[in-house]
C-alpha positions as semicolon CSV with decimal commas, in nm:
position;residue;x (nm);y (nm);z (nm)
1;M;0,743;1,558;2,909
2;V;1,080;1,502;2,970
3;A;1,039;1,396;3,358
4;C;0,736;1,185;3,249
5;F;0,963;1,006;3,004
6;A;1,240;0,950;3,262
7;C;0,988;0,801;3,459
8;M;0,877;0,596;3,231
9;V;1,224;0,451;3,205
10;V;1,317;0,356;3,547
11;A;0,947;0,193;3,590
12;S;1,021;-0,069;3,400
13;G;1,410;-0,117;3,415
14;F;1,514;-0,405;3,427
15;G;1,893;-0,529;3,526
16;L;2,218;-0,380;3,346
17;A;2,553;-0,289;3,422
18;A;2,600;-0,041;3,629
19;G;2,864;0,197;3,361
20;E;2,571;0,138;3,096
21;P;2,524;0,402;2,868
22;T;2,222;0,598;2,874
23;K;2,087;0,651;2,506
24;V;1,729;0,500;2,436
25;R;1,755;0,211;2,239
26;G;1,416;0,263;2,022
27;G;1,311;0,402;1,710
28;L;1,308;0,750;1,715
29;L;1,041;0,818;1,441
30;P;0,764;0,563;1,298
31;K;0,889;0,389;0,999
32;I;0,458;0,295;1,003
33;D;0,213;0,522;1,040
34;A;0,017;0,286;1,286
35;D;-0,331;0,501;1,220
36;T;-0,309;0,381;0,878
37;W;-0,124;0,165;0,765
38;P;-0,275;-0,194;0,630
39;G;0,012;-0,481;0,690
40;W;0,076;-0,624;0,408
41;T;-0,028;-0,500;0,045
42;P;-0,031;-0,555;-0,305
43;S;0,220;-0,388;-0,526
44;S;0,153;-0,213;-0,844
45;T;0,295;-0,558;-1,051
46;F;0,156;-0,792;-0,756
47;G;-0,082;-0,979;-1,046
48;E;0,216;-1,043;-1,258
49;Q;0,422;-1,205;-0,972
50;F;0,089;-1,421;-0,828
51;G;0,046;-1,575;-1,186
52;S;0,347;-1,629;-1,201
53;W;0,295;-1,904;-0,941
54;P;0,188;-2,277;-0,967
55;D;-0,149;-2,373;-0,827
56;R;-0,161;-2,593;-0,561
57;R;-0,401;-2,771;-0,327
58;V;-0,575;-2,562;-0,134
59;P;-0,463;-2,654;0,235
60;E;-0,792;-2,787;0,428
61;D;-0,662;-2,538;0,687
62;V;-0,343;-2,268;0,711
63;H;-0,213;-2,131;1,028
64;V;0,044;-1,853;1,140
65;W;0,151;-1,764;1,407
66;C;0,366;-1,540;1,647
67;K;0,514;-1,500;1,944
68;G;0,728;-1,199;2,235
69;F;0,919;-1,392;2,462
70;I;1,204;-1,315;2,708
71;P;1,420;-1,590;2,658
72;Q;1,641;-1,793;2,816
73;N;1,948;-1,605;2,790
74;A;1,800;-1,374;3,035
75;T;1,818;-1,565;3,281
76;V;2,023;-1,458;3,586
77;D;1,894;-1,651;3,841
78;V;1,589;-1,943;3,921
79;V;1,361;-1,868;4,208
80;G;1,079;-1,985;4,282
81;G;1,049;-2,251;3,969
82;F;1,077;-1,863;3,740
83;P;1,344;-1,850;3,569
84;T;1,419;-1,479;3,643
85;F;1,612;-1,136;3,602
86;P;1,663;-0,857;3,871
87;I;1,388;-0,545;3,865
88;S;1,633;-0,222;3,848
89;G;1,644;0,116;3,681
90;P;1,928;0,133;3,444
91;G;2,250;0,189;3,582
92;G;2,096;-0,068;3,858
93;L;1,935;0,208;4,018
94;P;1,679;0,065;4,287
95;I;1,298;0,141;4,215
96;P;1,052;0,236;4,512
97;G;0,785;0,004;4,474
98;L;0,967;-0,306;4,323
99;L;1,276;-0,315;4,593
100;G;1,373;-0,674;4,617
101;Q;1,156;-0,806;4,356
102;C;1,282;-0,991;4,075
103;A;1,081;-0,998;3,735
104;A;0,975;-1,399;3,586
105;I;1,022;-1,473;3,251
106;D;0,939;-1,720;2,967
107;G;1,370;-1,868;3,010
108;R;1,307;-2,055;2,668
109;D;1,440;-2,105;2,388
110;W;1,278;-2,081;1,984
111;S;0,988;-2,322;1,962
112;S;0,782;-2,367;1,637
113;S;0,509;-2,470;1,855
114;P;0,160;-2,370;1,787
115;P;-0,035;-2,118;2,015
116;A;-0,193;-2,428;2,268
117;S;-0,426;-2,176;2,384
118;D;-0,640;-1,852;2,370
119;R;-0,335;-1,704;2,596
120;P;-0,022;-1,747;2,566
121;T;0,138;-1,974;2,773
122;D;0,519;-1,947;2,718
123;A;0,502;-1,535;2,652
124;R;0,450;-1,279;2,674
125;F;0,220;-1,163;2,355
126;G;0,105;-1,359;2,067
127;A;-0,160;-1,368;1,762
128;W;-0,265;-1,540;1,472
129;L;-0,398;-1,586;1,173
130;G;-0,585;-1,864;0,979
131;V;-0,735;-1,948;0,663
132;N;-1,011;-2,243;0,673
133;S;-1,060;-2,486;0,359
134;G;-0,945;-2,119;0,132
135;L;-1,265;-1,981;0,299
136;G;-1,353;-1,579;0,353
137;V;-1,571;-1,749;0,594
138;G;-1,326;-1,924;0,763
139;V;-1,038;-1,686;0,846
140;T;-0,968;-1,604;1,201
141;T;-0,716;-1,414;1,443
142;H;-0,649;-1,343;1,753
143;T;-0,446;-1,141;1,958
144;N;-0,373;-1,167;2,327
145;C;-0,065;-1,143;2,637
146;G;0,096;-1,383;2,850
147;M;0,066;-1,375;3,229
148;S;0,307;-1,152;3,392
149;H;0,493;-1,244;3,718
150;N;0,718;-1,090;3,954
151;V;0,906;-1,298;4,249
152;C;1,008;-1,177;4,569
153;C;1,415;-1,272;4,490
154;D;1,637;-1,093;4,828
155;R;1,647;-1,346;5,047
156;K;1,618;-1,133;5,335
157;G;1,228;-1,068;5,204
158;C;1,069;-0,789;5,044
159;G;0,810;-0,502;5,196
160;G;0,448;-0,612;5,279
161;G;0,581;-0,920;5,451
162;E;0,666;-1,157;5,146
163;R;0,934;-1,438;5,161
164;Y;1,178;-1,489;4,912
165;G;1,040;-1,654;4,644
166;D;0,695;-1,514;4,692
167;V;0,535;-1,401;4,377
168;T;0,409;-1,068;4,427
169;C;0,227;-0,982;4,098
170;S;0,059;-1,147;3,877
171;K;-0,163;-1,003;3,638
172;T;-0,133;-0,965;3,211
173;C;-0,124;-0,664;3,003
174;P;-0,467;-0,544;2,861
175;D;-0,564;-0,798;2,589
176;S;-0,697;-0,424;2,423
177;E;-0,299;-0,365;2,378
178;M;-0,300;-0,673;2,171
179;R;-0,455;-0,616;1,855
180;T;-0,508;-0,740;1,494
181;L;-0,638;-0,436;1,265
182;R;-0,746;-0,401;0,907
183;L;-0,840;-0,766;0,827
184;A;-0,905;-0,803;0,440
185;C;-0,959;-1,037;0,184
186;W;-0,920;-1,083;-0,256
187;T;-1,110;-1,243;-0,408
188;P;-1,069;-1,447;-0,767
189;E;-1,398;-1,170;-0,872
190;G;-1,214;-0,884;-0,743
191;T;-0,867;-0,940;-0,898
192;E;-0,951;-1,098;-1,250
193;N;-0,852;-1,456;-1,147
194;G;-0,593;-1,271;-0,944
195;T;-0,478;-1,035;-1,254
196;M;-0,512;-0,735;-1,130
197;W;-0,535;-0,676;-0,764
198;A;-0,650;-0,299;-0,589
199;S;-0,415;-0,249;-0,351
200;E;-0,734;-0,263;-0,042
201;G;-0,914;-0,597;-0,069
202;G;-1,249;-0,661;0,120
203;T;-1,448;-0,772;0,415
204;C;-1,346;-1,151;0,400
205;E;-1,681;-1,334;0,417
206;G;-1,855;-1,621;0,221
207;G;-1,700;-1,796;-0,047
208;A;-1,312;-1,864;-0,193
209;I;-1,058;-1,574;-0,151
210;L;-0,703;-1,516;-0,339
211;A;-0,555;-1,398;-0,025
212;S;-0,585;-1,236;0,320
213;K;-0,421;-0,994;0,552
214;V;-0,452;-0,829;0,912
215;Y;-0,216;-0,621;1,062
216;I;-0,130;-0,713;1,422
217;Q;-0,024;-0,428;1,650
218;G;0,157;-0,527;1,980
219;R;0,184;-0,253;2,238
220;G;0,151;-0,477;2,570
221;G;0,405;-0,424;2,853
222;N;0,508;-0,564;3,165
223;P;0,176;-0,471;3,411
224;C;0,403;-0,597;3,706
225;G;0,685;-0,305;3,636
226;E;0,370;-0,040;3,720
227;V;0,505;0,197;3,994
228;L;0,303;0,513;4,135
229;G;0,060;0,487;3,821
230;I;0,352;0,542;3,540
231;K;0,342;0,243;3,331
232;P;0,607;0,086;3,156
233;P;0,728;0,169;2,798
234;P;0,559;-0,084;2,546
235;A;0,645;-0,371;2,311
236;S;0,603;-0,228;1,961
237;W;0,472;-0,464;1,739
238;D;0,392;-0,381;1,382
239;V;0,374;-0,663;1,228
240;G;0,132;-0,737;0,823
241;V;0,050;-1,090;0,808
242;A;-0,062;-1,244;0,444
243;I;-0,197;-1,556;0,334
244;F;-0,260;-1,691;-0,026
245;P;-0,398;-2,047;0,063
246;T;-0,410;-2,188;-0,325
247;K;-0,018;-2,116;-0,363
248;R;0,052;-2,217;-0,006
249;K;0,246;-1,852;0,076
250;V;0,230;-1,702;0,327
251;T;0,434;-1,371;0,392
252;I;0,490;-1,131;0,686
253;T;0,632;-0,715;0,695
254;G;0,673;-0,470;0,870
255;F;0,871;-0,392;1,258
256;V;0,920;-0,467;1,602
257;D;1,116;-0,353;1,921
258;D;1,417;-0,394;1,955
259;S;1,309;-0,669;2,212
260;P;1,201;-0,909;2,351
261;S;1,257;-1,215;2,073
262;F;1,000;-1,278;1,802
263;E;0,917;-1,586;1,677
264;C;0,708;-1,666;1,349
265;Y;0,560;-1,969;1,223
266;A;0,306;-2,122;0,971
267;R;0,197;-2,511;0,878
268;A;-0,077;-2,595;0,639
269;K;-0,275;-2,946;0,740
270;D;-0,405;-3,181;0,426
271;D;-0,605;-3,469;0,461
272;G;-0,636;-3,415;0,897
273;V;-0,302;-3,393;0,875
274;W;-0,088;-3,132;0,983
275;G;0,281;-3,012;0,853
276;A;0,631;-2,934;0,985
277;P;0,591;-2,580;1,050
278;V;0,775;-2,329;0,807
279;T;1,003;-2,065;1,027
280;L;0,937;-1,740;0,895
281;L;1,060;-1,498;1,152
282;Q;1,297;-1,577;1,501
283;L;1,461;-1,228;1,591
284;P;1,698;-1,225;1,916
285;A;1,608;-0,927;2,171
286;D;1,933;-0,754;2,191
287;L;2,026;-0,850;2,579
288;R;2,321;-0,614;2,618
289;Y;2,099;-0,313;2,763
290;N;1,805;-0,225;2,977
291;I;1,540;-0,382;2,814
292;A;1,349;-0,041;2,952
293;R;1,571;0,140;2,694
294;E;1,503;-0,121;2,470
295;L;1,077;-0,018;2,411
296;V;1,113;0,365;2,445
297;G;0,998;0,463;2,104
298;Y;0,885;0,289;1,810
299;S;0,929;-0,063;1,595
300;D;1,275;-0,052;1,426
301;R;1,314;-0,376;1,334
302;P;1,187;-0,547;1,020
303;V;1,117;-0,854;1,015
304;N;1,168;-0,945;0,675
305;D;1,314;-0,682;0,476
306;D;1,332;-0,864;0,131
307;G;1,011;-0,943;0,093
308;R;1,006;-1,264;0,126
309;M;0,751;-1,554;0,040
310;F;0,731;-1,888;0,249
311;D;0,639;-2,182;0,122
312;L;0,415;-2,462;0,304
313;P;0,469;-2,804;0,255
314;D;0,188;-3,072;0,167
315;A;0,196;-3,298;0,444
316;R;0,120;-3,603;0,269
317;T;0,454;-3,567;0,088
318;L;0,650;-3,522;0,355
319;S;0,530;-3,787;0,647
320;D;0,847;-3,805;0,836
321;E;0,802;-3,435;0,925
322;I;0,453;-3,391;1,026
323;V;0,247;-3,387;1,328
324;V;-0,070;-3,461;1,431
């Protein structure tokens, strides 16, 4: 067990100071039970809170999306057109099978741009929840992994005949490592018009809903960091997302790993026009330590510790901020 743990850390480590201590940074104990955690769930007094919010025009569409990415300030060098940093173990130790290679990273800052395709092109991982026309039948979810690349960054070349700047690996983590779980909806009939909320919602189908929620579970790692069959430690997401279309509100809850950087946004569409994105989360990666150590353990950084509910503006009243 100890030997395997050590192998995992070494197998996917990235550059860090040689004198850095080797304490694992991830949570040693889980914050949630991934087998049963529902994500967002209404409290016993949620009916009162829900009733205190004014009813608002139901948007044509609501979209909440989250991404995990390795940021620009992690870039050590640009090689072959890719922002990169070197692959090494704790203390700068070289990793057999990855000698002379660097990991290509996203190399960007925060971005509220919505997903441009099913597979994220500007992030390691991505997920979304959508509600169309406030209907159960209009609820959609999606999760996926982005592409990972390794690049030969040794000017003398790398093993196997690769030259400086050559891409040595291009893979995505298995899409099964990013999942949406326990999707549920609450209807006016099932909540006595929003006054009595069961802790568990029903299936998302049919007509009008008052709320929809999903648990985003991420366990994706770097598929280009695998050595001798040993997978690198994953970036753990345990994030709950909820949308309340009749109130034009959204919220998130849960925990993420110490790396990479995580961001979540939401927007609403009215009369065919998307309103400006609302920032729900911008949580930077802790780059003081080896990423392998950041990822070993459980998700432990809260995404919305105070349980904030976020309002979605009506695009028609924000003509200077709307996007089509």
